[in-house]
């Protein structure tokens, strides 16, 4: 139940706390820029050291500038020592440009997004960064570019509620009712379920053990009250869980079952 996967780094801060790094300043305050945890040179050296050791990296990066730092560092590390299929990750990858998404595909970098963040803080992000906030978590753009997205909750920042996350990715509606961006940025429910299972397993180099129901795998799954593929995407969070199975053994069942 426990394994060491790699190394976690931070490039910048958060969108909700106005600490993600925007060198040109925030739309709501041009004198406020957020912060970087490292210079680009120092961060690139850290990634190169981990990469040389064969360790996957997972870097928190939200702004386009910070995401660019990560991609530059991964490209430099691969040039220093080519290691195919490392699957270096960008945790959150909140506001990547289309060009950066294409680079993720070329470099094999996996964006790990949390749709529950834009569900809860999307309106505040629009206030902070302006119209750029409509691109928050552009999972649909990644799918169009052929870049697999993994979904997580970032618990305890958001509750570990997978169906709520899949719903948020499909509707891109905030708790105040604002719809972020256009339909091209949405992730259909089937793709959202895959992002939270098979794609998440692949992000951990665990696709041969978890993330799908197949012979030889660990049989981690839930039994739901109804089919999320036929339900209204906006109502997915209301679907109840009847049973939880871990490793082929029932670990929990709803009261009365």
PDB file of C-alpha atoms in Angstrom:
ATOM      1  CA  UNK A   1       0.000   0.000   0.000  1.00  0.00           C
ATOM      2  CA  UNK A   2       3.058   2.276   0.103  1.00  0.00           C
ATOM      3  CA  UNK A   3       5.774   2.868  -2.465  1.00  0.00           C
ATOM      4  CA  UNK A   4       8.333   5.557  -3.299  1.00  0.00           C
ATOM      5  CA  UNK A   5       7.600   6.903  -6.758  1.00  0.00           C
ATOM      6  CA  UNK A   6      10.026   9.758  -7.365  1.00  0.00           C
ATOM      7  CA  UNK A   7      10.725  13.357  -6.389  1.00  0.00           C
ATOM      8  CA  UNK A   8       8.260  16.217  -5.856  1.00  0.00           C
ATOM      9  CA  UNK A   9       9.336  19.755  -6.769  1.00  0.00           C
ATOM     10  CA  UNK A  10       7.692  23.178  -6.758  1.00  0.00           C
ATOM     11  CA  UNK A  11       8.103  25.748  -9.513  1.00  0.00           C
ATOM     12  CA  UNK A  12       5.605  28.403  -8.384  1.00  0.00           C
ATOM     13  CA  UNK A  13       2.725  28.882  -5.964  1.00  0.00           C
ATOM     14  CA  UNK A  14      -1.069  28.694  -6.222  1.00  0.00           C
ATOM     15  CA  UNK A  15      -3.694  30.510  -8.242  1.00  0.00           C
ATOM     16  CA  UNK A  16      -6.109  30.738  -5.325  1.00  0.00           C
ATOM     17  CA  UNK A  17      -3.465  32.293  -3.092  1.00  0.00           C
ATOM     18  CA  UNK A  18      -2.118  34.605  -5.815  1.00  0.00           C
ATOM     19  CA  UNK A  19       1.339  33.048  -5.463  1.00  0.00           C
ATOM     20  CA  UNK A  20       1.511  31.431  -8.923  1.00  0.00           C
ATOM     21  CA  UNK A  21       4.173  33.346 -10.855  1.00  0.00           C
ATOM     22  CA  UNK A  22       3.184  35.902 -13.502  1.00  0.00           C
ATOM     23  CA  UNK A  23       6.173  38.094 -14.423  1.00  0.00           C
ATOM     24  CA  UNK A  24       3.883  40.646 -16.078  1.00  0.00           C
ATOM     25  CA  UNK A  25       1.745  40.865 -12.920  1.00  0.00           C
ATOM     26  CA  UNK A  26      -1.803  39.785 -12.122  1.00  0.00           C
ATOM     27  CA  UNK A  27      -4.741  41.248 -14.026  1.00  0.00           C
ATOM     28  CA  UNK A  28      -6.226  42.378 -10.717  1.00  0.00           C
ATOM     29  CA  UNK A  29      -2.928  43.915  -9.534  1.00  0.00           C
ATOM     30  CA  UNK A  30      -0.129  44.549 -12.023  1.00  0.00           C
ATOM     31  CA  UNK A  31       2.327  45.036  -9.146  1.00  0.00           C
ATOM     32  CA  UNK A  32       1.676  41.552  -7.772  1.00  0.00           C
ATOM     33  CA  UNK A  33       3.682  38.770  -9.427  1.00  0.00           C
ATOM     34  CA  UNK A  34       3.517  35.705  -7.186  1.00  0.00           C
ATOM     35  CA  UNK A  35       6.670  33.700  -6.587  1.00  0.00           C
ATOM     36  CA  UNK A  36       9.086  31.101  -7.880  1.00  0.00           C
ATOM     37  CA  UNK A  37      10.651  28.531  -5.575  1.00  0.00           C
ATOM     38  CA  UNK A  38      13.875  28.352  -7.614  1.00  0.00           C
ATOM     39  CA  UNK A  39      15.625  30.202 -10.382  1.00  0.00           C
ATOM     40  CA  UNK A  40      15.236  28.505 -13.746  1.00  0.00           C
ATOM     41  CA  UNK A  41      18.884  27.398 -13.605  1.00  0.00           C
ATOM     42  CA  UNK A  42      18.671  25.946 -10.105  1.00  0.00           C
ATOM     43  CA  UNK A  43      15.435  24.131 -10.867  1.00  0.00           C
ATOM     44  CA  UNK A  44      16.807  22.671 -14.118  1.00  0.00           C
ATOM     45  CA  UNK A  45      19.800  21.301 -12.219  1.00  0.00           C
ATOM     46  CA  UNK A  46      17.521  19.633  -9.655  1.00  0.00           C
ATOM     47  CA  UNK A  47      15.487  17.968 -12.399  1.00  0.00           C
ATOM     48  CA  UNK A  48      18.660  16.851 -14.193  1.00  0.00           C
ATOM     49  CA  UNK A  49      20.014  15.270 -11.007  1.00  0.00           C
ATOM     50  CA  UNK A  50      16.782  13.350 -10.415  1.00  0.00           C
ATOM     51  CA  UNK A  51      16.578  12.340 -14.074  1.00  0.00           C
ATOM     52  CA  UNK A  52      20.161  11.034 -14.071  1.00  0.00           C
ATOM     53  CA  UNK A  53      19.269   8.893 -11.056  1.00  0.00           C
ATOM     54  CA  UNK A  54      16.286   7.438 -12.921  1.00  0.00           C
ATOM     55  CA  UNK A  55      13.742   9.144 -10.673  1.00  0.00           C
ATOM     56  CA  UNK A  56      10.447  10.430 -12.035  1.00  0.00           C
ATOM     57  CA  UNK A  57       9.788  14.056 -11.111  1.00  0.00           C
ATOM     58  CA  UNK A  58       6.440  15.645 -10.275  1.00  0.00           C
ATOM     59  CA  UNK A  59       6.552  19.444 -10.258  1.00  0.00           C
ATOM     60  CA  UNK A  60       3.863  21.795  -8.978  1.00  0.00           C
ATOM     61  CA  UNK A  61       3.437  24.461 -11.670  1.00  0.00           C
ATOM     62  CA  UNK A  62       0.401  26.643 -12.348  1.00  0.00           C
ATOM     63  CA  UNK A  63       1.296  29.679 -14.466  1.00  0.00           C
ATOM     64  CA  UNK A  64       2.432  29.532 -18.100  1.00  0.00           C
ATOM     65  CA  UNK A  65       5.844  30.799 -17.011  1.00  0.00           C
ATOM     66  CA  UNK A  66       6.275  28.052 -14.399  1.00  0.00           C
ATOM     67  CA  UNK A  67       5.003  25.364 -16.774  1.00  0.00           C
ATOM     68  CA  UNK A  68       7.556  26.568 -19.327  1.00  0.00           C
ATOM     69  CA  UNK A  69      10.295  26.238 -16.705  1.00  0.00           C
ATOM     70  CA  UNK A  70       9.354  22.609 -16.161  1.00  0.00           C
ATOM     71  CA  UNK A  71       9.304  21.784 -19.856  1.00  0.00           C
ATOM     72  CA  UNK A  72      12.649  23.501 -20.417  1.00  0.00           C
ATOM     73  CA  UNK A  73      14.171  21.558 -17.521  1.00  0.00           C
ATOM     74  CA  UNK A  74      12.852  18.201 -18.742  1.00  0.00           C
ATOM     75  CA  UNK A  75      14.110  18.904 -22.253  1.00  0.00           C
ATOM     76  CA  UNK A  76      17.545  19.797 -20.858  1.00  0.00           C
ATOM     77  CA  UNK A  77      17.621  16.673 -18.678  1.00  0.00           C
ATOM     78  CA  UNK A  78      16.739  14.429 -21.625  1.00  0.00           C
ATOM     79  CA  UNK A  79      19.461  16.076 -23.719  1.00  0.00           C
ATOM     80  CA  UNK A  80      21.934  15.418 -20.895  1.00  0.00           C
ATOM     81  CA  UNK A  81      20.943  11.743 -20.616  1.00  0.00           C
ATOM     82  CA  UNK A  82      18.224  10.243 -22.758  1.00  0.00           C
ATOM     83  CA  UNK A  83      15.869   8.122 -20.683  1.00  0.00           C
ATOM     84  CA  UNK A  84      12.797   7.125 -22.699  1.00  0.00           C
ATOM     85  CA  UNK A  85       9.440   6.856 -20.958  1.00  0.00           C
ATOM     86  CA  UNK A  86      10.352   8.653 -17.734  1.00  0.00           C
ATOM     87  CA  UNK A  87       6.894  10.247 -17.633  1.00  0.00           C
ATOM     88  CA  UNK A  88       7.952  13.352 -15.741  1.00  0.00           C
ATOM     89  CA  UNK A  89       4.804  15.056 -14.475  1.00  0.00           C
ATOM     90  CA  UNK A  90       3.439  18.558 -14.015  1.00  0.00           C
ATOM     91  CA  UNK A  91       1.178  18.661 -10.987  1.00  0.00           C
ATOM     92  CA  UNK A  92      -1.825  20.966 -11.595  1.00  0.00           C
ATOM     93  CA  UNK A  93      -0.636  22.398 -14.949  1.00  0.00           C
ATOM     94  CA  UNK A  94      -3.372  24.973 -14.427  1.00  0.00           C
ATOM     95  CA  UNK A  95      -2.816  27.395 -17.313  1.00  0.00           C
ATOM     96  CA  UNK A  96      -0.702  25.832 -20.070  1.00  0.00           C
ATOM     97  CA  UNK A  97      -0.673  27.414 -23.513  1.00  0.00           C
ATOM     98  CA  UNK A  98      -1.512  25.334 -26.583  1.00  0.00           C
ATOM     99  CA  UNK A  99       2.169  25.364 -27.540  1.00  0.00           C
ATOM    100  CA  UNK A 100       3.106  24.079 -24.072  1.00  0.00           C
ATOM    101  CA  UNK A 101       0.546  21.283 -24.350  1.00  0.00           C
ATOM    102  CA  UNK A 102       2.137  20.262 -27.655  1.00  0.00           C
ATOM    103  CA  UNK A 103       5.557  20.264 -25.968  1.00  0.00           C
ATOM    104  CA  UNK A 104       4.217  18.007 -23.217  1.00  0.00           C
ATOM    105  CA  UNK A 105       3.276  15.543 -25.919  1.00  0.00           C
ATOM    106  CA  UNK A 106       6.695  15.691 -27.580  1.00  0.00           C
ATOM    107  CA  UNK A 107       8.541  15.334 -24.258  1.00  0.00           C
ATOM    108  CA  UNK A 108       6.267  12.656 -22.793  1.00  0.00           C
ATOM    109  CA  UNK A 109       5.342  14.919 -19.862  1.00  0.00           C
ATOM    110  CA  UNK A 110       2.075  14.062 -18.118  1.00  0.00           C
ATOM    111  CA  UNK A 111      -0.199  16.850 -16.812  1.00  0.00           C
ATOM    112  CA  UNK A 112      -1.972  15.889 -13.575  1.00  0.00           C
ATOM    113  CA  UNK A 113      -5.008  18.152 -13.168  1.00  0.00           C
ATOM    114  CA  UNK A 114      -7.585  18.680 -10.428  1.00  0.00           C
ATOM    115  CA  UNK A 115     -10.942  19.775 -11.885  1.00  0.00           C
ATOM    116  CA  UNK A 116     -12.292  20.280  -8.372  1.00  0.00           C
ATOM    117  CA  UNK A 117      -9.955  23.264  -8.132  1.00  0.00           C
ATOM    118  CA  UNK A 118     -11.691  25.153 -10.922  1.00  0.00           C
ATOM    119  CA  UNK A 119     -15.036  24.014  -9.500  1.00  0.00           C
ATOM    120  CA  UNK A 120     -14.253  25.715  -6.186  1.00  0.00           C
ATOM    121  CA  UNK A 121     -11.871  28.537  -7.100  1.00  0.00           C
ATOM    122  CA  UNK A 122     -12.549  29.253 -10.762  1.00  0.00           C
ATOM    123  CA  UNK A 123     -14.321  32.538 -10.067  1.00  0.00           C
ATOM    124  CA  UNK A 124     -11.487  33.755  -7.898  1.00  0.00           C
ATOM    125  CA  UNK A 125      -9.004  32.777 -10.599  1.00  0.00           C
ATOM    126  CA  UNK A 126     -10.935  34.854 -13.146  1.00  0.00           C
ATOM    127  CA  UNK A 127     -10.729  37.819 -10.789  1.00  0.00           C
ATOM    128  CA  UNK A 128      -7.000  37.292 -10.276  1.00  0.00           C
ATOM    129  CA  UNK A 129      -5.760  36.637 -13.809  1.00  0.00           C
ATOM    130  CA  UNK A 130      -8.604  37.893 -16.001  1.00  0.00           C
ATOM    131  CA  UNK A 131      -9.833  36.062 -19.088  1.00  0.00           C
ATOM    132  CA  UNK A 132      -6.829  33.744 -18.977  1.00  0.00           C
ATOM    133  CA  UNK A 133      -8.685  32.055 -16.113  1.00  0.00           C
ATOM    134  CA  UNK A 134     -11.151  30.602 -18.620  1.00  0.00           C
ATOM    135  CA  UNK A 135      -8.363  28.195 -19.648  1.00  0.00           C
ATOM    136  CA  UNK A 136      -7.981  26.849 -16.110  1.00  0.00           C
ATOM    137  CA  UNK A 137      -7.391  23.059 -16.350  1.00  0.00           C
ATOM    138  CA  UNK A 138      -7.806  22.793 -20.156  1.00  0.00           C
ATOM    139  CA  UNK A 139      -8.172  19.008 -20.157  1.00  0.00           C
ATOM    140  CA  UNK A 140     -10.135  19.001 -23.414  1.00  0.00           C
ATOM    141  CA  UNK A 141      -7.335  20.839 -25.219  1.00  0.00           C
ATOM    142  CA  UNK A 142      -4.893  18.197 -23.980  1.00  0.00           C
ATOM    143  CA  UNK A 143      -7.124  15.416 -25.318  1.00  0.00           C
ATOM    144  CA  UNK A 144      -7.338  17.137 -28.713  1.00  0.00           C
ATOM    145  CA  UNK A 145      -3.539  17.334 -28.778  1.00  0.00           C
ATOM    146  CA  UNK A 146      -3.215  13.658 -27.869  1.00  0.00           C
ATOM    147  CA  UNK A 147      -1.719  14.360 -24.442  1.00  0.00           C
ATOM    148  CA  UNK A 148      -3.082  11.978 -21.772  1.00  0.00           C
ATOM    149  CA  UNK A 149      -4.326  13.793 -18.664  1.00  0.00           C
ATOM    150  CA  UNK A 150      -4.385  12.242 -15.201  1.00  0.00           C
ATOM    151  CA  UNK A 151      -6.929  13.517 -12.678  1.00  0.00           C
ATOM    152  CA  UNK A 152      -6.439  13.673  -8.917  1.00  0.00           C
ATOM    153  CA  UNK A 153      -8.067  15.481  -6.001  1.00  0.00           C
ATOM    154  CA  UNK A 154      -5.009  17.117  -4.404  1.00  0.00           C
ATOM    155  CA  UNK A 155      -6.570  16.093  -1.078  1.00  0.00           C
ATOM    156  CA  UNK A 156      -7.017  17.713   1.360  1.00  0.00           C
ATOM    157  CA  UNK A 157      -7.161  20.795  -0.886  1.00  0.00           C
ATOM    158  CA  UNK A 158     -10.227  19.138  -2.439  1.00  0.00           C
ATOM    159  CA  UNK A 159     -12.006  16.061  -1.106  1.00  0.00           C
ATOM    160  CA  UNK A 160     -11.080  12.711  -2.718  1.00  0.00           C
ATOM    161  CA  UNK A 161     -14.364  12.510  -4.656  1.00  0.00           C
ATOM    162  CA  UNK A 162     -13.609  11.120  -8.138  1.00  0.00           C
ATOM    163  CA  UNK A 163     -17.112  11.525  -9.567  1.00  0.00           C
ATOM    164  CA  UNK A 164     -17.209  15.171  -8.521  1.00  0.00           C
ATOM    165  CA  UNK A 165     -13.899  15.668 -10.326  1.00  0.00           C
ATOM    166  CA  UNK A 166     -15.143  13.935 -13.480  1.00  0.00           C
ATOM    167  CA  UNK A 167     -18.293  16.075 -13.375  1.00  0.00           C
ATOM    168  CA  UNK A 168     -16.264  19.267 -12.987  1.00  0.00           C
ATOM    169  CA  UNK A 169     -14.072  18.341 -15.948  1.00  0.00           C
ATOM    170  CA  UNK A 170     -17.119  17.615 -18.105  1.00  0.00           C
ATOM    171  CA  UNK A 171     -19.109  20.754 -17.253  1.00  0.00           C
ATOM    172  CA  UNK A 172     -16.386  23.288 -16.326  1.00  0.00           C
ATOM    173  CA  UNK A 173     -18.988  24.988 -14.132  1.00  0.00           C
ATOM    174  CA  UNK A 174     -17.916  26.657 -10.889  1.00  0.00           C
ATOM    175  CA  UNK A 175     -19.795  26.561  -7.593  1.00  0.00           C
ATOM    176  CA  UNK A 176     -21.152  30.028  -8.471  1.00  0.00           C
ATOM    177  CA  UNK A 177     -22.454  28.798 -11.824  1.00  0.00           C
ATOM    178  CA  UNK A 178     -19.802  30.340 -14.083  1.00  0.00           C
ATOM    179  CA  UNK A 179     -18.877  28.208 -17.096  1.00  0.00           C
ATOM    180  CA  UNK A 180     -15.165  28.438 -17.801  1.00  0.00           C
ATOM    181  CA  UNK A 181     -14.097  28.550 -21.433  1.00  0.00           C
ATOM    182  CA  UNK A 182     -15.795  26.889 -24.382  1.00  0.00           C
ATOM    183  CA  UNK A 183     -16.701  23.285 -25.114  1.00  0.00           C
ATOM    184  CA  UNK A 184     -13.238  22.514 -26.536  1.00  0.00           C
ATOM    185  CA  UNK A 185     -11.781  22.645 -23.017  1.00  0.00           C
ATOM    186  CA  UNK A 186     -14.248  20.150 -21.542  1.00  0.00           C
ATOM    187  CA  UNK A 187     -13.391  16.507 -20.906  1.00  0.00           C
ATOM    188  CA  UNK A 188     -16.218  14.058 -21.726  1.00  0.00           C
ATOM    189  CA  UNK A 189     -17.285  11.775 -18.888  1.00  0.00           C
ATOM    190  CA  UNK A 190     -15.781   8.616 -20.417  1.00  0.00           C
ATOM    191  CA  UNK A 191     -12.429  10.378 -20.785  1.00  0.00           C
ATOM    192  CA  UNK A 192     -12.693  11.753 -17.250  1.00  0.00           C
ATOM    193  CA  UNK A 193     -13.235   8.271 -15.833  1.00  0.00           C
ATOM    194  CA  UNK A 194     -10.215   7.064 -17.802  1.00  0.00           C
ATOM    195  CA  UNK A 195      -8.152  10.027 -16.554  1.00  0.00           C
ATOM    196  CA  UNK A 196      -8.954   9.085 -12.952  1.00  0.00           C
ATOM    197  CA  UNK A 197      -8.159   5.383 -13.482  1.00  0.00           C
ATOM    198  CA  UNK A 198      -6.083   4.121 -16.396  1.00  0.00           C
ATOM    199  CA  UNK A 199      -4.299   7.402 -17.152  1.00  0.00           C
ATOM    200  CA  UNK A 200      -3.606   7.974 -13.454  1.00  0.00           C
ATOM    201  CA  UNK A 201      -2.131   4.481 -13.206  1.00  0.00           C
ATOM    202  CA  UNK A 202       0.082   5.180 -16.207  1.00  0.00           C
ATOM    203  CA  UNK A 203       1.266   8.439 -14.607  1.00  0.00           C
ATOM    204  CA  UNK A 204       2.582   6.259 -11.763  1.00  0.00           C
ATOM    205  CA  UNK A 205       4.087   3.590 -14.054  1.00  0.00           C
ATOM    206  CA  UNK A 206       1.438   1.277 -12.567  1.00  0.00           C
ATOM    207  CA  UNK A 207      -0.752   0.567 -15.577  1.00  0.00           C
ATOM    208  CA  UNK A 208       0.110  -3.135 -15.436  1.00  0.00           C
ATOM    209  CA  UNK A 209      -1.271  -3.465 -11.894  1.00  0.00           C
ATOM    210  CA  UNK A 210      -4.099  -0.958 -11.372  1.00  0.00           C
ATOM    211  CA  UNK A 211      -6.369   1.352 -13.318  1.00  0.00           C
ATOM    212  CA  UNK A 212      -8.430  -1.251 -15.194  1.00  0.00           C
ATOM    213  CA  UNK A 213     -10.244  -4.532 -14.622  1.00  0.00           C
ATOM    214  CA  UNK A 214      -8.221  -7.232 -16.396  1.00  0.00           C
ATOM    215  CA  UNK A 215      -6.704 -10.652 -15.599  1.00  0.00           C
ATOM    216  CA  UNK A 216      -3.580 -10.360 -13.470  1.00  0.00           C
ATOM    217  CA  UNK A 217      -4.364  -6.896 -12.140  1.00  0.00           C
ATOM    218  CA  UNK A 218      -5.243  -5.995  -8.564  1.00  0.00           C
ATOM    219  CA  UNK A 219      -9.038  -5.756  -8.852  1.00  0.00           C
ATOM    220  CA  UNK A 220      -9.408  -2.397  -7.109  1.00  0.00           C
ATOM    221  CA  UNK A 221     -12.881  -1.112  -7.991  1.00  0.00           C
ATOM    222  CA  UNK A 222     -16.158   0.308  -6.745  1.00  0.00           C
ATOM    223  CA  UNK A 223     -19.762  -0.710  -7.338  1.00  0.00           C
ATOM    224  CA  UNK A 224     -21.898   2.363  -8.052  1.00  0.00           C
ATOM    225  CA  UNK A 225     -25.642   2.882  -7.709  1.00  0.00           C
ATOM    226  CA  UNK A 226     -25.994   3.886 -11.375  1.00  0.00           C
ATOM    227  CA  UNK A 227     -24.029   4.136 -14.596  1.00  0.00           C
ATOM    228  CA  UNK A 228     -22.025   7.393 -14.793  1.00  0.00           C
ATOM    229  CA  UNK A 229     -21.830   7.078 -18.585  1.00  0.00           C
ATOM    230  CA  UNK A 230     -25.592   7.493 -18.939  1.00  0.00           C
ATOM    231  CA  UNK A 231     -26.142   9.996 -16.120  1.00  0.00           C
ATOM    232  CA  UNK A 232     -26.345  13.774 -16.462  1.00  0.00           C
ATOM    233  CA  UNK A 233     -22.695  14.940 -16.161  1.00  0.00           C
ATOM    234  CA  UNK A 234     -23.773  17.691 -13.768  1.00  0.00           C
ATOM    235  CA  UNK A 235     -25.224  15.095 -11.379  1.00  0.00           C
ATOM    236  CA  UNK A 236     -22.345  12.616 -11.205  1.00  0.00           C
ATOM    237  CA  UNK A 237     -21.346  13.631  -7.687  1.00  0.00           C
ATOM    238  CA  UNK A 238     -24.714  12.447  -6.396  1.00  0.00           C
ATOM    239  CA  UNK A 239     -24.191   8.854  -7.547  1.00  0.00           C
ATOM    240  CA  UNK A 240     -23.742   6.699  -4.461  1.00  0.00           C
ATOM    241  CA  UNK A 241     -21.135   4.011  -3.873  1.00  0.00           C
ATOM    242  CA  UNK A 242     -22.454   0.582  -2.898  1.00  0.00           C
ATOM    243  CA  UNK A 243     -19.190  -1.288  -2.396  1.00  0.00           C
ATOM    244  CA  UNK A 244     -15.426  -0.735  -2.465  1.00  0.00           C
ATOM    245  CA  UNK A 245     -13.069  -3.590  -3.346  1.00  0.00           C
ATOM    246  CA  UNK A 246      -9.290  -3.573  -2.879  1.00  0.00           C
ATOM    247  CA  UNK A 247      -7.150  -6.333  -4.308  1.00  0.00           C
ATOM    248  CA  UNK A 248     -10.188  -8.463  -5.054  1.00  0.00           C
ATOM    249  CA  UNK A 249     -11.472  -8.259  -1.454  1.00  0.00           C
ATOM    250  CA  UNK A 250     -14.508  -6.252  -0.424  1.00  0.00           C
ATOM    251  CA  UNK A 251     -13.202  -3.552   1.911  1.00  0.00           C
ATOM    252  CA  UNK A 252     -16.418  -1.601   2.481  1.00  0.00           C
ATOM    253  CA  UNK A 253     -20.128  -1.780   1.764  1.00  0.00           C
ATOM    254  CA  UNK A 254     -22.884   0.776   2.224  1.00  0.00           C
ATOM    255  CA  UNK A 255     -24.923   0.395   5.437  1.00  0.00           C
ATOM    256  CA  UNK A 256     -27.770  -2.049   5.011  1.00  0.00           C
ATOM    257  CA  UNK A 257     -26.121  -4.073   2.266  1.00  0.00           C
TER     258      UNK A 257
END
